[in-house]
Amino acid sequence: MTDAATIQMKPMQAEDIERVREICARLPEAPQWTEWQWRQMLTGREVQRIALVATVNTGESIGKNAGAETGIVAVSVTSLVLEDAELETIAVAGAWQRRGVGRRLLEGLMQRCAEVGARRLMLEVRASNQAAQRLYSIAGFTETGRRPGYYRDPAEDAVRMERWLA
Ligand SMILES: CC(C)(COP(=O)(O)OP(=O)(O)OC[C@H]1O[C@@H](n2cnc3c(N)ncnc32)[C@H](O)[C@@H]1OP(=O)(O)O)[C@@H](O)C(=O)NCCC(=O)NCCS
């Protein structure tokens, strides 16, 4: 982070859904899940998931972002099947992008996944989503393949990436 803001991570809770949906609504690459779907993510028992939110406490030296956005600024959801984890989404509020939040959240979720026994983190990303692919490369992910036409609206290939966890 380039200013006095501090970022922390915590498990997402039902009371966070509204803010998380607000963040995602402004990001075309983020999932537009309904409130019910978010609740399923948090409470569904058929799949084990780790949902984390990143919060920012800007203190007083916050410059041009004064009063703009504090509290929850990012979210990630990861599902777990035995030793494999799959990143279902990661999204950072527009005003907080390019400030290291995504990288920190990714590090936090990888640590959490390793703590609960996952050995590998996998993901799929739109071929055109260069921002996310760069973030993942920096975090140690490598491309393992492509799924032609995997995405709809617009139709696009998925790039599959993965990295081993410590
Ligand atoms: C992808 C996303 C999560 C990145 O979050 P972020 O907090 O902006 O990322 P960071 O600030 O930690 O950036 C880490 C690195 O990723 C790369 N990166 C991030 N955003 C980038 C962009 N818009 N263009 C190019 N590179 C980018 C840069 O290399 C960056 O390091 P740098 O700023 O020192 O150059 C964010 O852009 C986002 O929420 N996008 C919309 C949702 C989305 O696409 N999610 C992924 C779906 S698979």
Short mmCIF file of C-alpha atoms and ligand atoms in Angstrom, two decimals:
data_model
loop_
_atom_site.label_atom_id
_atom_site.label_comp_id
_atom_site.label_asym_id
_atom_site.label_seq_id
_atom_site.Cartn_x
_atom_site.Cartn_y
_atom_site.Cartn_z
CA MET A 1 0.00 0.00 0.00
CA THR A 2 1.30 3.42 -0.79
CA ASP A 3 -0.31 5.31 2.11
CA ALA A 4 -1.12 4.83 5.76
CA ALA A 5 -3.91 2.37 5.06
CA THR A 6 -3.69 -1.04 6.69
CA ILE A 7 -5.32 -4.10 5.27
CA GLN A 8 -6.65 -7.04 7.22
CA MET A 9 -8.39 -10.24 6.31
CA LYS A 10 -11.28 -11.97 7.99
CA PRO A 11 -13.77 -14.70 7.17
CA MET A 12 -16.74 -13.33 5.25
CA GLN A 13 -20.01 -13.35 7.18
CA ALA A 14 -23.66 -12.99 6.21
CA GLU A 15 -23.66 -9.34 7.26
CA ASP A 16 -20.95 -8.65 4.64
CA ILE A 17 -23.03 -9.86 1.70
CA GLU A 18 -24.59 -6.50 0.85
CA ARG A 19 -21.23 -4.70 0.68
CA VAL A 20 -19.63 -7.55 -1.26
CA ARG A 21 -22.48 -7.53 -3.79
CA GLU A 22 -22.03 -3.76 -4.17
CA ILE A 23 -18.33 -4.24 -4.96
CA CYS A 24 -19.01 -7.04 -7.45
CA ALA A 25 -21.87 -5.17 -9.15
CA ARG A 26 -19.36 -2.61 -10.45
CA LEU A 27 -16.90 -5.19 -11.76
CA PRO A 28 -17.87 -7.02 -14.96
CA GLU A 29 -15.29 -9.75 -14.25
CA ALA A 30 -16.69 -10.47 -10.78
CA PRO A 31 -19.54 -12.93 -10.18
CA GLN A 32 -22.99 -11.39 -9.99
CA TRP A 33 -24.34 -13.83 -7.44
CA THR A 34 -27.67 -13.19 -5.75
CA GLU A 35 -27.92 -12.72 -2.02
CA TRP A 36 -29.25 -16.28 -1.77
CA GLN A 37 -26.26 -17.62 -3.73
CA TRP A 38 -23.85 -15.76 -1.44
CA ARG A 39 -25.61 -17.24 1.57
CA GLN A 40 -25.21 -20.70 0.06
CA MET A 41 -21.50 -19.97 -0.39
CA LEU A 42 -21.21 -19.16 3.29
CA THR A 43 -23.44 -21.84 4.77
CA GLY A 44 -23.81 -24.62 2.16
CA ARG A 45 -22.54 -27.92 3.49
CA GLU A 46 -22.08 -29.84 0.26
CA VAL A 47 -18.82 -28.02 -0.59
CA GLN A 48 -16.24 -26.76 1.89
CA ARG A 49 -15.33 -23.15 1.14
CA ILE A 50 -13.11 -20.40 2.43
CA ALA A 51 -14.62 -16.94 1.88
CA LEU A 52 -12.43 -14.05 2.97
CA VAL A 53 -12.94 -10.31 2.89
CA ALA A 54 -10.18 -7.73 3.05
CA THR A 55 -10.88 -4.68 5.13
CA VAL A 56 -9.01 -1.42 5.05
CA ASN A 57 -8.63 0.96 7.92
CA THR A 58 -7.29 4.14 6.43
CA GLY A 59 -6.59 6.03 9.65
CA GLU A 60 -6.19 9.73 9.00
CA SER A 61 -3.47 10.07 6.36
CA ILE A 62 -5.55 8.91 3.46
CA GLY A 63 -5.04 11.66 0.93
CA LYS A 64 -7.29 11.62 -2.09
CA ASN A 65 -9.29 8.63 -0.87
CA ALA A 66 -10.46 10.46 2.25
CA GLY A 67 -13.85 9.15 3.23
CA ALA A 68 -14.18 7.31 -0.05
CA GLU A 69 -14.16 3.69 0.98
CA THR A 70 -13.22 2.09 4.22
CA GLY A 71 -14.34 -1.22 5.60
CA ILE A 72 -14.59 -4.11 3.17
CA VAL A 73 -12.74 -3.49 -0.09
CA ALA A 74 -12.22 -6.99 -1.49
CA VAL A 75 -13.49 -10.56 -1.40
CA SER A 76 -12.31 -14.02 -2.36
CA VAL A 77 -14.03 -17.39 -2.40
CA THR A 78 -12.18 -20.70 -2.62
CA SER A 79 -13.63 -24.20 -2.62
CA LEU A 80 -11.80 -27.20 -1.22
CA VAL A 81 -11.87 -30.82 -2.31
CA LEU A 82 -9.38 -32.96 -0.44
CA GLU A 83 -5.93 -31.56 -1.23
CA ASP A 84 -7.10 -29.36 -4.10
CA ALA A 85 -8.40 -25.82 -3.71
CA GLU A 86 -10.12 -23.88 -6.49
CA LEU A 87 -10.26 -20.10 -6.49
CA GLU A 88 -13.84 -19.28 -7.46
CA THR A 89 -13.43 -15.53 -7.36
CA ILE A 90 -11.31 -12.66 -6.20
CA ALA A 91 -12.49 -9.08 -6.58
CA VAL A 92 -11.15 -5.74 -5.36
CA ALA A 93 -13.30 -2.58 -5.28
CA GLY A 94 -12.39 -0.28 -8.15
CA ALA A 95 -11.07 2.56 -5.96
CA TRP A 96 -8.71 0.13 -4.21
CA GLN A 97 -7.24 -1.63 -7.21
CA ARG A 98 -3.51 -1.43 -8.03
CA ARG A 99 -2.65 -0.87 -4.38
CA GLY A 100 -1.59 -4.36 -3.42
CA VAL A 101 -4.92 -5.50 -1.96
CA GLY A 102 -5.38 -8.34 -4.47
CA ARG A 103 -1.87 -9.62 -3.85
CA ARG A 104 -2.32 -9.54 -0.08
CA LEU A 105 -5.70 -11.24 -0.24
CA LEU A 106 -4.30 -13.97 -2.49
CA GLU A 107 -1.41 -14.53 -0.08
CA GLY A 108 -3.85 -14.68 2.84
CA LEU A 109 -6.11 -17.20 1.17
CA MET A 110 -3.19 -19.39 0.09
CA GLN A 111 -1.99 -19.46 3.67
CA ARG A 112 -5.48 -20.35 4.89
CA CYS A 113 -5.85 -23.10 2.25
CA ALA A 114 -2.50 -24.61 3.30
CA GLU A 115 -3.55 -24.47 6.94
CA VAL A 116 -6.63 -26.58 6.23
CA GLY A 117 -4.63 -29.15 4.26
CA ALA A 118 -4.81 -28.04 0.62
CA ARG A 119 -1.65 -28.64 -1.39
CA ARG A 120 -2.60 -27.06 -4.70
CA LEU A 121 -4.59 -23.97 -5.66
CA MET A 122 -6.16 -23.92 -9.12
CA LEU A 123 -8.20 -21.35 -11.00
CA GLU A 124 -9.72 -20.38 -14.32
CA VAL A 125 -9.57 -16.89 -15.74
CA ARG A 126 -10.84 -15.27 -18.93
CA ALA A 127 -8.13 -15.21 -21.58
CA SER A 128 -8.62 -11.43 -21.96
CA ASN A 129 -8.28 -10.71 -18.22
CA GLN A 130 -4.66 -9.61 -18.27
CA ALA A 131 -4.85 -7.82 -14.90
CA ALA A 132 -5.85 -11.00 -13.07
CA GLN A 133 -3.37 -13.16 -15.00
CA ARG A 134 -0.53 -10.82 -14.04
CA LEU A 135 -1.58 -10.89 -10.42
CA TYR A 136 -1.64 -14.70 -10.50
CA SER A 137 1.77 -14.92 -12.22
CA ILE A 138 3.30 -12.66 -9.61
CA ALA A 139 1.77 -14.90 -6.94
CA GLY A 140 3.51 -17.93 -8.44
CA PHE A 141 0.78 -19.43 -10.65
CA THR A 142 1.65 -21.00 -13.97
CA GLU A 143 -0.61 -21.77 -16.90
CA THR A 144 -1.56 -25.44 -17.16
CA GLY A 145 -3.97 -25.36 -20.10
CA ARG A 146 -6.93 -23.74 -21.79
CA ARG A 147 -10.62 -24.53 -22.05
CA PRO A 148 -11.88 -23.30 -25.43
CA GLY A 149 -15.17 -21.38 -25.29
CA TYR A 150 -15.54 -22.02 -21.54
CA TYR A 151 -17.05 -18.61 -20.78
CA ARG A 152 -20.29 -17.09 -22.10
CA ASP A 153 -21.41 -13.45 -22.58
CA PRO A 154 -19.03 -12.92 -24.24
CA ALA A 155 -17.83 -16.35 -25.31
CA GLU A 156 -14.17 -16.74 -24.48
CA ASP A 157 -11.52 -19.31 -23.60
CA ALA A 158 -10.55 -19.99 -20.02
CA VAL A 159 -6.89 -20.06 -19.05
CA ARG A 160 -6.24 -22.64 -16.35
CA MET A 161 -3.55 -21.81 -13.82
CA GLU A 162 -2.29 -23.44 -10.65
CA ARG A 163 0.36 -23.30 -8.00
CA TRP A 164 1.52 -25.62 -5.28
CA LEU A 165 1.09 -24.47 -1.72
CA ALA A 166 3.76 -24.61 0.93
C1 LIG B 1 -7.60 -8.73 -10.70
C2 LIG B 1 -7.76 -7.91 -9.43
C3 LIG B 1 -8.33 -8.80 -8.33
C4 LIG B 1 -6.37 -7.37 -9.01
O1 LIG B 1 -6.49 -6.75 -7.74
P1 LIG B 1 -5.54 -5.51 -7.31
O2 LIG B 1 -5.76 -5.26 -5.87
O3 LIG B 1 -5.74 -4.40 -8.24
O4 LIG B 1 -4.10 -6.15 -7.58
P2 LIG B 1 -2.71 -5.66 -6.94
O5 LIG B 1 -2.73 -4.19 -6.69
O6 LIG B 1 -2.37 -6.54 -5.80
O7 LIG B 1 -1.76 -5.93 -8.18
C5 LIG B 1 -0.75 -6.91 -8.19
C6 LIG B 1 -0.12 -6.93 -9.56
O8 LIG B 1 -1.05 -7.45 -10.52
C7 LIG B 1 -0.90 -6.74 -11.78
N1 LIG B 1 -2.12 -5.97 -12.07
C8 LIG B 1 -3.17 -5.75 -11.25
N2 LIG B 1 -4.09 -5.01 -11.89
C9 LIG B 1 -3.60 -4.75 -13.11
C10 LIG B 1 -4.09 -4.04 -14.25
N3 LIG B 1 -5.29 -3.41 -14.22
N4 LIG B 1 -3.33 -4.00 -15.36
C11 LIG B 1 -2.14 -4.61 -15.41
N5 LIG B 1 -1.60 -5.30 -14.36
C12 LIG B 1 -2.33 -5.37 -13.24
C13 LIG B 1 0.27 -5.81 -11.59
O9 LIG B 1 1.44 -6.49 -11.98
C14 LIG B 1 0.24 -5.57 -10.11
O10 LIG B 1 1.48 -5.16 -9.57
P3 LIG B 1 1.91 -3.59 -9.69
O11 LIG B 1 0.72 -2.76 -9.33
O12 LIG B 1 3.03 -3.49 -8.70
O13 LIG B 1 2.32 -3.41 -11.12
C15 LIG B 1 -8.67 -6.66 -9.66
O14 LIG B 1 -8.22 -5.98 -10.81
C16 LIG B 1 -10.13 -6.99 -9.81
O15 LIG B 1 -10.87 -7.08 -8.83
N6 LIG B 1 -10.58 -7.16 -11.07
C17 LIG B 1 -11.99 -7.44 -11.34
C18 LIG B 1 -12.38 -8.83 -10.90
C19 LIG B 1 -11.50 -9.89 -11.56
O16 LIG B 1 -11.08 -9.78 -12.70
N7 LIG B 1 -11.23 -10.96 -10.78
C20 LIG B 1 -10.49 -12.10 -11.27
C21 LIG B 1 -11.41 -13.04 -11.94
S1 LIG B 1 -10.60 -14.58 -12.30
#
